[in-house]
Amino acid sequence: MTYTYTAYGLVFQLPYPCPILPIAPVDATPDVVAVDGTVPRQLAAPVIEDSWWQAEPQRFLWLGGMHTGRFLVEGGERITFERSSTAKDELLAFHFLAAVLAAVLRQRGLLVLHANAALTPTGAVAISGESGAGKSTTLAALLARGCAMLADDITALRLACDGHVEALPGVPQLHLTEDAAAGLGRDISSLPRYPWRRMKAAIPAHAEMAASPAPLRVLYQLQTHSGDRLCAYRLRGVEKFAALQDCVYGPLLPEEQPGQFPLLAAIAEQVAIVCIERPAEQWTVDKVAEMIMHTCVRGEISNAD
Amino acid sequence: MPIELTAHIVRTEGLTSESVDEDIVILNLAGNNYIGLDEIGRRVWELIEMPCRVDELCQQLSQEFNATAEQIAADVLPFLTELENEKLARVVDE
């Protein structure tokens, strides 16, 4: 039996249920097919690798671990999955919806950012930053202000037919810690926590998802600083390119760079890139969210008092 | 090896680049990285599209940026050396 779902504008056919993903239309032709099978323990000639994965042109091998299994992603169209004997379903799903999905999107020519994305009244915004910077909390705060959700953790960008950069609706779930959820009035007491994600819970967000791709207007780079104020400034020129490079969800192989360069350049040209620096301690997500809304709606940066 | 004022230099052909605001970003496949050039670097990049003598390049830039040729040379020579090391430019015969 197979199950067909949709995410990032693609139709996925899977050999097991993945209930967090929206079900695809009955007559939809799969863009990506996942099958159970034998997966090699290593690639023949990996160009880049680390302890979790290997990559060569159009092939990505997720090595997983004792409690998952191995995934092989080929050509952005095929995923072969070999489950380990002690695999845990929630860990399998987590890796599939993260590194494996990102590999599919990269192989299909999309630019994948380690960022969240929301749809505001004036277009999409993406929020990048290091782990613990507050990306997901900020996304939840924007949703509380009436924005729709586009993506949590993996934002996929592409050039639309008319040349504008657009962000695609991803997986309808939001990951929050207990404190962050409580601060935003969300009850996650019944949801499991994930030790491999700093004890965050995956919160379904189907009702809050944007229905279609949206033009990307601003990329926010969320950072902490030693000061006591919240401040923001716009990046210019090559700084924008460097900021983009910092949040690419890689690996981006040398062979893929020429293909991605036009999209990176279009983003640098069309999209404002704003650095928001928040105090390391004593900060409120409300102020960050208000700053983002102010920037989006009024098109100007104002620093908080 | 440092580049001499009497050398002729030209940028490598076939490189992909894009303007980003006032700067220019060059895709350096050989180094698997991106090189960003600001205002002066960008102008140098434009001027070395065809082979040119380094001292004449410095003279041109001194007029455009209102600085002495010596001041320009102090900045441009290391910059050209860096471009050569990154294989983005090369010294050619006259």
mmCIF file of C-alpha atoms in Angstrom:
data_model
loop_
_atom_site.group_PDB
_atom_site.id
_atom_site.type_symbol
_atom_site.label_atom_id
_atom_site.label_comp_id
_atom_site.label_asym_id
_atom_site.label_seq_id
_atom_site.Cartn_x
_atom_site.Cartn_y
_atom_site.Cartn_z
ATOM 1 C CA MET A 1 0.000 0.000 0.000
ATOM 2 C CA THR A 2 1.227 3.547 -0.684
ATOM 3 C CA TYR A 3 0.318 6.943 0.713
ATOM 4 C CA THR A 4 0.385 10.193 -1.280
ATOM 5 C CA TYR A 5 1.016 13.583 0.234
ATOM 6 C CA THR A 6 1.943 17.104 -0.797
ATOM 7 C CA ALA A 7 4.514 19.602 0.460
ATOM 8 C CA TYR A 8 6.628 22.352 -1.161
ATOM 9 C CA GLY A 9 4.510 22.100 -4.302
ATOM 10 C CA LEU A 10 5.472 18.452 -4.803
ATOM 11 C CA VAL A 11 3.553 15.196 -4.570
ATOM 12 C CA PHE A 12 5.243 12.494 -2.510
ATOM 13 C CA GLN A 13 4.363 8.802 -2.662
ATOM 14 C CA LEU A 14 5.458 6.994 0.514
ATOM 15 C CA PRO A 15 5.334 3.337 1.630
ATOM 16 C CA TYR A 16 4.167 4.342 5.124
ATOM 17 C CA PRO A 17 1.783 6.953 6.534
ATOM 18 C CA CYS A 18 3.068 10.427 7.353
ATOM 19 C CA PRO A 19 -0.036 12.056 8.821
ATOM 20 C CA ILE A 20 1.494 15.485 9.375
ATOM 21 C CA LEU A 21 1.654 16.025 5.604
ATOM 22 C CA PRO A 22 -1.459 17.113 3.691
ATOM 23 C CA ILE A 23 -2.979 14.349 1.576
ATOM 24 C CA ALA A 24 -2.476 14.893 -2.164
ATOM 25 C CA PRO A 25 -5.413 14.944 -4.608
ATOM 26 C CA VAL A 26 -6.531 11.466 -5.635
ATOM 27 C CA ASP A 27 -5.404 11.811 -9.244
ATOM 28 C CA ALA A 28 -2.106 13.536 -8.512
ATOM 29 C CA THR A 29 0.974 12.112 -10.217
ATOM 30 C CA PRO A 30 3.837 11.646 -7.761
ATOM 31 C CA ASP A 31 6.873 13.862 -8.260
ATOM 32 C CA VAL A 32 8.873 11.947 -5.668
ATOM 33 C CA VAL A 33 8.537 8.231 -4.936
ATOM 34 C CA ALA A 34 9.884 6.649 -1.759
ATOM 35 C CA VAL A 35 10.355 2.874 -1.547
ATOM 36 C CA ASP A 36 11.640 0.379 0.970
ATOM 37 C CA GLY A 37 14.832 -1.214 -0.279
ATOM 38 C CA THR A 38 18.514 -1.821 0.175
ATOM 39 C CA VAL A 39 20.601 1.295 0.721
ATOM 40 C CA PRO A 40 24.407 1.252 0.479
ATOM 41 C CA ARG A 41 26.404 2.087 3.567
ATOM 42 C CA GLN A 42 28.404 4.621 1.588
ATOM 43 C CA LEU A 43 28.427 6.342 -1.779
ATOM 44 C CA ALA A 44 30.932 5.371 -4.454
ATOM 45 C CA ALA A 45 32.571 8.803 -4.675
ATOM 46 C CA PRO A 46 31.225 11.292 -2.145
ATOM 47 C CA VAL A 47 32.191 14.890 -2.842
ATOM 48 C CA ILE A 48 31.271 16.112 0.637
ATOM 49 C CA GLU A 49 30.486 14.115 3.774
ATOM 50 C CA ASP A 50 30.230 14.220 7.510
ATOM 51 C CA SER A 51 29.295 11.754 10.233
ATOM 52 C CA TRP A 52 25.593 11.858 9.303
ATOM 53 C CA TRP A 53 25.568 12.008 5.487
ATOM 54 C CA GLN A 54 27.415 11.796 2.204
ATOM 55 C CA ALA A 55 26.725 13.679 -1.015
ATOM 56 C CA GLU A 56 27.703 13.434 -4.645
ATOM 57 C CA PRO A 57 26.001 15.043 -7.659
ATOM 58 C CA GLN A 58 22.292 14.123 -7.573
ATOM 59 C CA ARG A 59 22.796 11.543 -4.800
ATOM 60 C CA PHE A 60 22.475 12.135 -1.061
ATOM 61 C CA LEU A 61 22.935 9.380 1.492
ATOM 62 C CA TRP A 62 21.574 9.947 5.001
ATOM 63 C CA LEU A 63 23.434 7.506 7.212
ATOM 64 C CA GLY A 64 21.024 7.800 10.124
ATOM 65 C CA GLY A 65 21.968 5.789 13.188
ATOM 66 C CA MET A 66 21.042 2.792 15.264
ATOM 67 C CA HIS A 67 17.466 3.969 15.810
ATOM 68 C CA THR A 68 16.646 5.139 12.313
ATOM 69 C CA GLY A 69 17.928 3.717 9.061
ATOM 70 C CA ARG A 70 19.508 4.904 5.862
ATOM 71 C CA PHE A 71 17.911 7.036 3.182
ATOM 72 C CA LEU A 72 19.239 7.434 -0.350
ATOM 73 C CA VAL A 73 17.903 10.405 -2.325
ATOM 74 C CA GLU A 74 18.484 10.298 -6.090
ATOM 75 C CA GLY A 75 17.765 12.889 -8.736
ATOM 76 C CA GLY A 76 15.213 14.668 -6.583
ATOM 77 C CA GLU A 77 12.731 11.970 -7.622
ATOM 78 C CA ARG A 78 13.476 8.787 -5.746
ATOM 79 C CA ILE A 79 14.039 7.988 -2.090
ATOM 80 C CA THR A 80 15.127 4.512 -1.061
ATOM 81 C CA PHE A 81 14.752 3.755 2.599
ATOM 82 C CA GLU A 82 16.300 0.897 4.599
ATOM 83 C CA ARG A 83 14.979 0.787 8.140
ATOM 84 C CA SER A 84 17.210 -0.450 10.962
ATOM 85 C CA SER A 85 15.930 -3.261 13.180
ATOM 86 C CA THR A 86 15.682 -0.920 16.184
ATOM 87 C CA ALA A 87 14.265 2.057 14.312
ATOM 88 C CA LYS A 88 11.939 4.435 16.126
ATOM 89 C CA ASP A 89 9.083 5.785 14.024
ATOM 90 C CA GLU A 90 9.239 9.339 15.361
ATOM 91 C CA LEU A 91 12.964 9.588 14.669
ATOM 92 C CA LEU A 92 12.497 8.201 11.173
ATOM 93 C CA ALA A 93 9.773 10.738 10.470
ATOM 94 C CA PHE A 94 11.922 13.527 11.880
ATOM 95 C CA HIS A 95 14.870 12.746 9.613
ATOM 96 C CA PHE A 96 12.638 12.238 6.601
ATOM 97 C CA LEU A 97 10.965 15.619 7.105
ATOM 98 C CA ALA A 98 14.305 17.353 7.662
ATOM 99 C CA ALA A 99 17.548 16.271 5.980
ATOM 100 C CA VAL A 100 15.957 13.905 3.458
ATOM 101 C CA LEU A 101 13.287 16.368 2.346
ATOM 102 C CA ALA A 102 15.906 19.117 2.089
ATOM 103 C CA ALA A 103 18.004 16.894 -0.173
ATOM 104 C CA VAL A 104 15.026 16.276 -2.466
ATOM 105 C CA LEU A 105 14.413 20.002 -2.752
ATOM 106 C CA ARG A 106 18.084 20.795 -3.436
ATOM 107 C CA GLN A 107 18.345 18.128 -6.106
ATOM 108 C CA ARG A 108 15.282 19.641 -7.794
ATOM 109 C CA GLY A 109 17.033 23.003 -8.038
ATOM 110 C CA LEU A 110 15.329 24.847 -5.189
ATOM 111 C CA LEU A 111 17.384 26.941 -2.807
ATOM 112 C CA VAL A 112 16.883 25.537 0.674
ATOM 113 C CA LEU A 113 17.442 27.769 3.685
ATOM 114 C CA HIS A 114 17.706 26.811 7.332
ATOM 115 C CA ALA A 115 14.991 29.309 8.154
ATOM 116 C CA ASN A 116 11.316 29.660 9.026
ATOM 117 C CA ALA A 117 8.896 31.545 6.814
ATOM 118 C CA ALA A 118 5.601 33.318 7.343
ATOM 119 C CA LEU A 119 3.154 35.094 5.073
ATOM 120 C CA THR A 120 2.497 38.678 6.172
ATOM 121 C CA PRO A 121 0.064 41.183 4.655
ATOM 122 C CA THR A 122 2.802 42.359 2.243
ATOM 123 C CA GLY A 123 4.380 39.024 1.317
ATOM 124 C CA ALA A 124 6.558 36.297 2.732
ATOM 125 C CA VAL A 125 9.302 36.816 5.293
ATOM 126 C CA ALA A 126 11.966 34.302 6.248
ATOM 127 C CA ILE A 127 13.690 34.165 9.619
ATOM 128 C CA SER A 128 17.161 32.653 9.907
ATOM 129 C CA GLY A 129 19.559 32.387 12.814
ATOM 130 C CA GLU A 130 21.613 29.959 14.828
ATOM 131 C CA SER A 131 20.025 27.260 16.932
ATOM 132 C CA GLY A 132 18.432 28.896 19.967
ATOM 133 C CA ALA A 133 18.186 32.347 18.369
ATOM 134 C CA GLY A 134 14.380 32.244 18.540
ATOM 135 C CA LYS A 135 13.347 31.441 14.966
ATOM 136 C CA SER A 136 10.455 29.130 15.770
ATOM 137 C CA THR A 137 9.278 31.249 18.688
ATOM 138 C CA THR A 138 9.255 34.296 16.432
ATOM 139 C CA LEU A 139 7.333 32.396 13.779
ATOM 140 C CA ALA A 140 4.728 31.389 16.348
ATOM 141 C CA ALA A 141 4.443 35.023 17.447
ATOM 142 C CA LEU A 142 3.824 36.095 13.851
ATOM 143 C CA LEU A 143 1.129 33.425 13.510
ATOM 144 C CA ALA A 144 -0.479 34.813 16.665
ATOM 145 C CA ARG A 145 -0.625 38.182 14.860
ATOM 146 C CA GLY A 146 -2.591 36.752 11.971
ATOM 147 C CA CYS A 147 0.207 35.742 9.621
ATOM 148 C CA ALA A 148 0.015 32.403 7.849
ATOM 149 C CA MET A 149 2.731 29.800 8.106
ATOM 150 C CA LEU A 150 4.877 28.835 5.151
ATOM 151 C CA ALA A 151 7.645 26.764 6.718
ATOM 152 C CA ASP A 152 9.375 25.822 9.947
ATOM 153 C CA ASP A 153 13.106 25.056 9.787
ATOM 154 C CA ILE A 154 13.260 24.328 6.032
ATOM 155 C CA THR A 155 12.346 27.193 3.706
ATOM 156 C CA ALA A 156 12.459 26.423 -0.006
ATOM 157 C CA LEU A 157 12.814 29.229 -2.542
ATOM 158 C CA ARG A 158 12.502 29.252 -6.301
ATOM 159 C CA LEU A 159 12.167 31.697 -9.178
ATOM 160 C CA ALA A 160 8.571 32.037 -10.333
ATOM 161 C CA CYS A 161 7.726 32.291 -14.036
ATOM 162 C CA ASP A 162 7.752 36.085 -13.837
ATOM 163 C CA GLY A 163 11.191 36.116 -12.238
ATOM 164 C CA HIS A 164 10.275 36.956 -8.669
ATOM 165 C CA VAL A 165 11.598 34.899 -5.774
ATOM 166 C CA GLU A 166 8.908 32.921 -3.989
ATOM 167 C CA ALA A 167 8.739 30.795 -0.849
ATOM 168 C CA LEU A 168 6.826 27.527 -0.954
ATOM 169 C CA PRO A 169 4.417 26.121 1.667
ATOM 170 C CA GLY A 170 6.243 23.320 3.501
ATOM 171 C CA VAL A 171 5.424 20.885 6.279
ATOM 172 C CA PRO A 172 2.539 22.098 8.479
ATOM 173 C CA GLN A 173 4.175 21.742 11.839
ATOM 174 C CA LEU A 174 5.910 24.093 14.234
ATOM 175 C CA HIS A 175 8.535 23.085 16.798
ATOM 176 C CA LEU A 176 8.441 24.889 20.136
ATOM 177 C CA THR A 177 9.917 24.384 23.595
ATOM 178 C CA GLU A 178 7.498 24.228 26.525
ATOM 179 C CA ASP A 179 8.443 27.717 27.706
ATOM 180 C CA ALA A 180 8.008 29.254 24.279
ATOM 181 C CA ALA A 181 4.677 27.527 23.767
ATOM 182 C CA ALA A 182 3.403 28.638 27.172
ATOM 183 C CA GLY A 183 4.453 32.208 26.482
ATOM 184 C CA LEU A 184 2.410 32.150 23.302
ATOM 185 C CA GLY A 185 -0.626 30.542 24.909
ATOM 186 C CA ARG A 186 -0.206 27.171 23.210
ATOM 187 C CA ASP A 187 -0.869 23.995 25.189
ATOM 188 C CA ILE A 188 1.586 21.275 24.229
ATOM 189 C CA SER A 189 1.121 19.117 27.333
ATOM 190 C CA SER A 190 -0.237 16.208 25.298
ATOM 191 C CA LEU A 191 2.494 16.242 22.673
ATOM 192 C CA PRO A 192 5.700 14.171 22.853
ATOM 193 C CA ARG A 193 9.005 15.990 23.324
ATOM 194 C CA TYR A 194 12.006 15.351 21.089
ATOM 195 C CA PRO A 195 15.328 15.048 22.927
ATOM 196 C CA TRP A 196 17.189 15.487 19.649
ATOM 197 C CA ARG A 197 15.517 18.887 19.181
ATOM 198 C CA ARG A 198 16.176 20.407 22.585
ATOM 199 C CA MET A 199 12.976 18.868 23.972
ATOM 200 C CA LYS A 200 10.774 20.751 21.524
ATOM 201 C CA ALA A 201 7.352 19.434 20.584
ATOM 202 C CA ALA A 202 6.103 19.236 16.992
ATOM 203 C CA ILE A 203 2.824 21.155 16.900
ATOM 204 C CA PRO A 204 0.494 20.545 13.951
ATOM 205 C CA ALA A 205 -0.264 23.785 12.106
ATOM 206 C CA HIS A 206 -2.580 22.756 9.278
ATOM 207 C CA ALA A 207 -5.090 25.491 10.012
ATOM 208 C CA GLU A 208 -2.413 28.147 9.847
ATOM 209 C CA MET A 209 -0.693 27.118 6.628
ATOM 210 C CA ALA A 210 -0.562 29.372 3.593
ATOM 211 C CA ALA A 211 -2.272 27.749 0.626
ATOM 212 C CA SER A 212 0.178 28.759 -2.091
ATOM 213 C CA PRO A 213 3.677 30.148 -2.729
ATOM 214 C CA ALA A 214 4.280 33.806 -1.919
ATOM 215 C CA PRO A 215 6.868 36.396 -3.018
ATOM 216 C CA LEU A 216 9.692 36.678 -0.515
ATOM 217 C CA ARG A 217 10.069 40.270 0.688
ATOM 218 C CA VAL A 218 12.472 40.140 3.631
ATOM 219 C CA LEU A 219 14.989 37.693 5.070
ATOM 220 C CA TYR A 220 15.646 38.369 8.742
ATOM 221 C CA GLN A 221 18.859 37.208 10.328
ATOM 222 C CA LEU A 222 18.164 36.821 14.047
ATOM 223 C CA GLN A 223 21.229 37.231 16.251
ATOM 224 C CA THR A 224 22.037 37.840 19.882
ATOM 225 C CA HIS A 225 24.353 40.556 21.149
ATOM 226 C CA SER A 226 25.733 41.742 24.455
ATOM 227 C CA GLY A 227 23.775 44.991 24.370
ATOM 228 C CA ASP A 228 20.477 45.577 26.129
ATOM 229 C CA ARG A 229 18.435 46.843 23.200
ATOM 230 C CA LEU A 230 16.701 45.296 20.276
ATOM 231 C CA CYS A 231 18.035 46.788 17.074
ATOM 232 C CA ALA A 232 17.883 46.137 13.365
ATOM 233 C CA TYR A 233 19.859 47.201 10.340
ATOM 234 C CA ARG A 234 19.678 46.455 6.685
ATOM 235 C CA LEU A 235 22.516 44.636 4.928
ATOM 236 C CA ARG A 236 23.858 45.899 1.628
ATOM 237 C CA GLY A 237 25.914 44.546 -1.247
ATOM 238 C CA VAL A 238 28.137 41.565 -0.625
ATOM 239 C CA GLU A 239 26.987 41.433 3.017
ATOM 240 C CA LYS A 240 23.651 40.175 1.686
ATOM 241 C CA PHE A 241 25.349 37.381 -0.192
ATOM 242 C CA ALA A 242 27.328 36.378 2.869
ATOM 243 C CA ALA A 243 24.163 36.349 4.988
ATOM 244 C CA LEU A 244 22.453 34.130 2.437
ATOM 245 C CA GLN A 245 25.386 31.746 2.396
ATOM 246 C CA ASP A 246 25.214 31.509 6.191
ATOM 247 C CA CYS A 247 21.701 30.103 6.138
ATOM 248 C CA VAL A 248 21.798 27.778 3.151
ATOM 249 C CA TYR A 249 20.654 24.309 4.218
ATOM 250 C CA GLY A 250 23.450 22.385 2.560
ATOM 251 C CA PRO A 251 25.422 20.720 1.385
ATOM 252 C CA LEU A 252 25.651 22.702 -1.817
ATOM 253 C CA LEU A 253 28.069 20.870 -4.060
ATOM 254 C CA PRO A 254 30.530 22.754 -6.291
ATOM 255 C CA GLU A 255 28.700 21.350 -9.315
ATOM 256 C CA GLU A 256 25.468 22.896 -8.052
ATOM 257 C CA GLN A 257 26.864 26.386 -7.488
ATOM 258 C CA PRO A 258 26.484 27.704 -11.076
ATOM 259 C CA GLY A 259 22.866 26.551 -11.178
ATOM 260 C CA GLN A 260 22.057 28.228 -7.876
ATOM 261 C CA PHE A 261 23.916 31.460 -8.571
ATOM 262 C CA PRO A 262 21.106 33.163 -10.543
ATOM 263 C CA LEU A 263 18.636 32.406 -7.755
ATOM 264 C CA LEU A 264 21.040 33.654 -5.101
ATOM 265 C CA ALA A 265 21.609 36.812 -7.133
ATOM 266 C CA ALA A 266 17.854 37.319 -7.611
ATOM 267 C CA ILE A 267 17.338 37.012 -3.873
ATOM 268 C CA ALA A 268 20.119 39.500 -3.184
ATOM 269 C CA GLU A 269 18.520 41.901 -5.654
ATOM 270 C CA GLN A 270 14.831 41.517 -4.765
ATOM 271 C CA VAL A 271 14.801 40.637 -1.098
ATOM 272 C CA ALA A 272 15.700 42.969 1.754
ATOM 273 C CA ILE A 273 18.025 41.271 4.220
ATOM 274 C CA VAL A 274 17.738 42.657 7.715
ATOM 275 C CA CYS A 275 19.814 41.733 10.718
ATOM 276 C CA ILE A 276 17.862 41.835 14.013
ATOM 277 C CA GLU A 277 20.071 41.833 17.066
ATOM 278 C CA ARG A 278 18.384 40.982 20.340
ATOM 279 C CA PRO A 279 19.832 40.986 23.867
ATOM 280 C CA ALA A 280 21.158 37.584 24.889
ATOM 281 C CA GLU A 281 19.107 37.846 28.083
ATOM 282 C CA GLN A 282 15.941 39.794 28.867
ATOM 283 C CA TRP A 283 14.276 39.802 25.492
ATOM 284 C CA THR A 284 10.667 39.332 24.454
ATOM 285 C CA VAL A 285 9.516 37.649 21.304
ATOM 286 C CA ASP A 286 6.671 40.176 21.127
ATOM 287 C CA LYS A 287 9.131 42.991 20.471
ATOM 288 C CA VAL A 288 10.869 41.006 17.730
ATOM 289 C CA ALA A 289 7.546 40.145 16.115
ATOM 290 C CA GLU A 290 6.399 43.777 16.314
ATOM 291 C CA MET A 291 9.634 44.897 14.694
ATOM 292 C CA ILE A 292 9.105 42.438 11.863
ATOM 293 C CA MET A 293 5.489 43.477 11.347
ATOM 294 C CA HIS A 294 6.498 47.143 11.398
ATOM 295 C CA THR A 295 9.210 46.541 8.806
ATOM 296 C CA CYS A 296 6.898 44.553 6.548
ATOM 297 C CA VAL A 297 3.881 46.814 6.691
ATOM 298 C CA ARG A 298 5.652 50.170 6.694
ATOM 299 C CA GLY A 299 8.742 49.162 4.751
ATOM 300 C CA GLU A 300 11.042 50.874 7.226
ATOM 301 C CA ILE A 301 13.233 49.771 10.079
ATOM 302 C CA SER A 302 12.666 51.322 13.487
ATOM 303 C CA ASN A 303 14.739 50.262 16.433
ATOM 304 C CA ALA A 304 13.013 49.436 19.707
ATOM 305 C CA ASP A 305 13.414 51.664 22.738
ATOM 306 C CA MET B 1 54.737 36.368 -6.475
ATOM 307 C CA PRO B 2 53.899 40.098 -6.204
ATOM 308 C CA ILE B 3 52.607 41.713 -9.354
ATOM 309 C CA GLU B 4 54.830 44.386 -10.889
ATOM 310 C CA LEU B 5 53.620 47.782 -12.052
ATOM 311 C CA THR B 6 54.888 46.994 -15.519
ATOM 312 C CA ALA B 7 52.955 43.757 -15.788
ATOM 313 C CA HIS B 8 49.871 43.326 -17.963
ATOM 314 C CA ILE B 9 46.903 41.778 -16.234
ATOM 315 C CA VAL B 10 43.532 40.509 -17.399
ATOM 316 C CA ARG B 11 40.644 38.859 -15.601
ATOM 317 C CA THR B 12 39.846 35.219 -16.193
ATOM 318 C CA GLU B 13 37.308 34.603 -18.917
ATOM 319 C CA GLY B 14 33.993 32.886 -18.434
ATOM 320 C CA LEU B 15 33.431 33.755 -14.797
ATOM 321 C CA THR B 16 29.881 34.296 -13.633
ATOM 322 C CA SER B 17 29.190 37.480 -11.723
ATOM 323 C CA GLU B 18 26.211 39.502 -10.549
ATOM 324 C CA SER B 19 25.742 43.011 -9.263
ATOM 325 C CA VAL B 20 24.362 43.311 -5.747
ATOM 326 C CA ASP B 21 23.588 46.927 -4.895
ATOM 327 C CA GLU B 22 26.878 48.811 -5.459
ATOM 328 C CA ASP B 23 29.004 45.674 -5.207
ATOM 329 C CA ILE B 24 29.711 42.756 -7.480
ATOM 330 C CA VAL B 25 29.776 39.072 -6.522
ATOM 331 C CA ILE B 26 31.874 36.619 -8.525
ATOM 332 C CA LEU B 27 31.336 32.885 -8.469
ATOM 333 C CA ASN B 28 34.774 31.358 -8.007
ATOM 334 C CA LEU B 29 34.336 27.738 -9.039
ATOM 335 C CA ALA B 30 38.015 26.958 -8.661
ATOM 336 C CA GLY B 31 37.866 27.954 -5.020
ATOM 337 C CA ASN B 32 34.250 26.848 -4.500
ATOM 338 C CA ASN B 33 33.423 30.206 -3.019
ATOM 339 C CA TYR B 34 32.042 33.630 -3.819
ATOM 340 C CA ILE B 35 34.236 36.722 -4.037
ATOM 341 C CA GLY B 36 32.611 40.043 -3.229
ATOM 342 C CA LEU B 37 34.068 43.287 -4.569
ATOM 343 C CA ASP B 38 33.146 46.716 -3.297
ATOM 344 C CA GLU B 39 33.227 49.979 -5.235
ATOM 345 C CA ILE B 40 36.944 50.176 -6.041
ATOM 346 C CA GLY B 41 37.336 46.415 -6.488
ATOM 347 C CA ARG B 42 34.386 46.453 -8.816
ATOM 348 C CA ARG B 43 35.946 49.210 -10.921
ATOM 349 C CA VAL B 44 39.226 47.308 -11.121
ATOM 350 C CA TRP B 45 37.280 44.241 -12.230
ATOM 351 C CA GLU B 46 35.630 46.250 -14.996
ATOM 352 C CA LEU B 47 38.929 47.751 -16.180
ATOM 353 C CA ILE B 48 40.770 44.434 -16.405
ATOM 354 C CA GLU B 49 38.180 42.864 -18.662
ATOM 355 C CA MET B 50 40.777 43.487 -21.376
ATOM 356 C CA PRO B 51 44.532 43.212 -20.696
ATOM 357 C CA CYS B 52 45.964 46.391 -19.264
ATOM 358 C CA ARG B 53 49.226 47.512 -17.776
ATOM 359 C CA VAL B 54 49.104 47.787 -14.004
ATOM 360 C CA ASP B 55 50.663 51.242 -13.728
ATOM 361 C CA GLU B 56 48.201 52.588 -16.298
ATOM 362 C CA LEU B 57 45.384 50.970 -14.342
ATOM 363 C CA CYS B 58 46.563 52.750 -11.185
ATOM 364 C CA GLN B 59 46.785 56.029 -13.061
ATOM 365 C CA GLN B 60 43.193 55.655 -14.298
ATOM 366 C CA LEU B 61 41.929 54.840 -10.815
ATOM 367 C CA SER B 62 43.808 57.760 -9.245
ATOM 368 C CA GLN B 63 41.907 60.127 -11.516
ATOM 369 C CA GLU B 64 38.546 58.475 -10.860
ATOM 370 C CA PHE B 65 38.946 58.250 -7.091
ATOM 371 C CA ASN B 66 40.908 61.434 -6.513
ATOM 372 C CA ALA B 67 43.957 59.805 -4.965
ATOM 373 C CA THR B 68 47.619 59.657 -5.919
ATOM 374 C CA ALA B 69 48.786 56.805 -8.086
ATOM 375 C CA GLU B 70 51.056 55.692 -5.238
ATOM 376 C CA GLN B 71 48.138 55.488 -2.822
ATOM 377 C CA ILE B 72 46.140 53.548 -5.366
ATOM 378 C CA ALA B 73 49.040 51.203 -6.110
ATOM 379 C CA ALA B 74 49.464 50.434 -2.390
ATOM 380 C CA ASP B 75 45.910 49.040 -2.356
ATOM 381 C CA VAL B 76 45.541 47.714 -5.865
ATOM 382 C CA LEU B 77 48.735 45.659 -6.136
ATOM 383 C CA PRO B 78 47.877 43.360 -3.198
ATOM 384 C CA PHE B 79 44.324 43.162 -4.535
ATOM 385 C CA LEU B 80 45.512 42.074 -7.976
ATOM 386 C CA THR B 81 47.822 39.536 -6.345
ATOM 387 C CA GLU B 82 44.846 38.129 -4.446
ATOM 388 C CA LEU B 83 42.817 37.916 -7.663
ATOM 389 C CA GLU B 84 45.683 36.040 -9.292
ATOM 390 C CA ASN B 85 45.997 33.657 -6.332
ATOM 391 C CA GLU B 86 42.258 32.927 -6.576
ATOM 392 C CA LYS B 87 42.704 32.351 -10.329
ATOM 393 C CA LEU B 88 40.307 35.192 -11.090
ATOM 394 C CA ALA B 89 42.968 37.106 -13.014
ATOM 395 C CA ARG B 90 46.306 36.371 -14.634
ATOM 396 C CA VAL B 91 49.422 38.162 -15.848
ATOM 397 C CA VAL B 92 49.796 38.040 -19.614
ATOM 398 C CA ASP B 93 52.433 38.972 -22.119
ATOM 399 C CA GLU B 94 52.129 42.415 -23.762
#
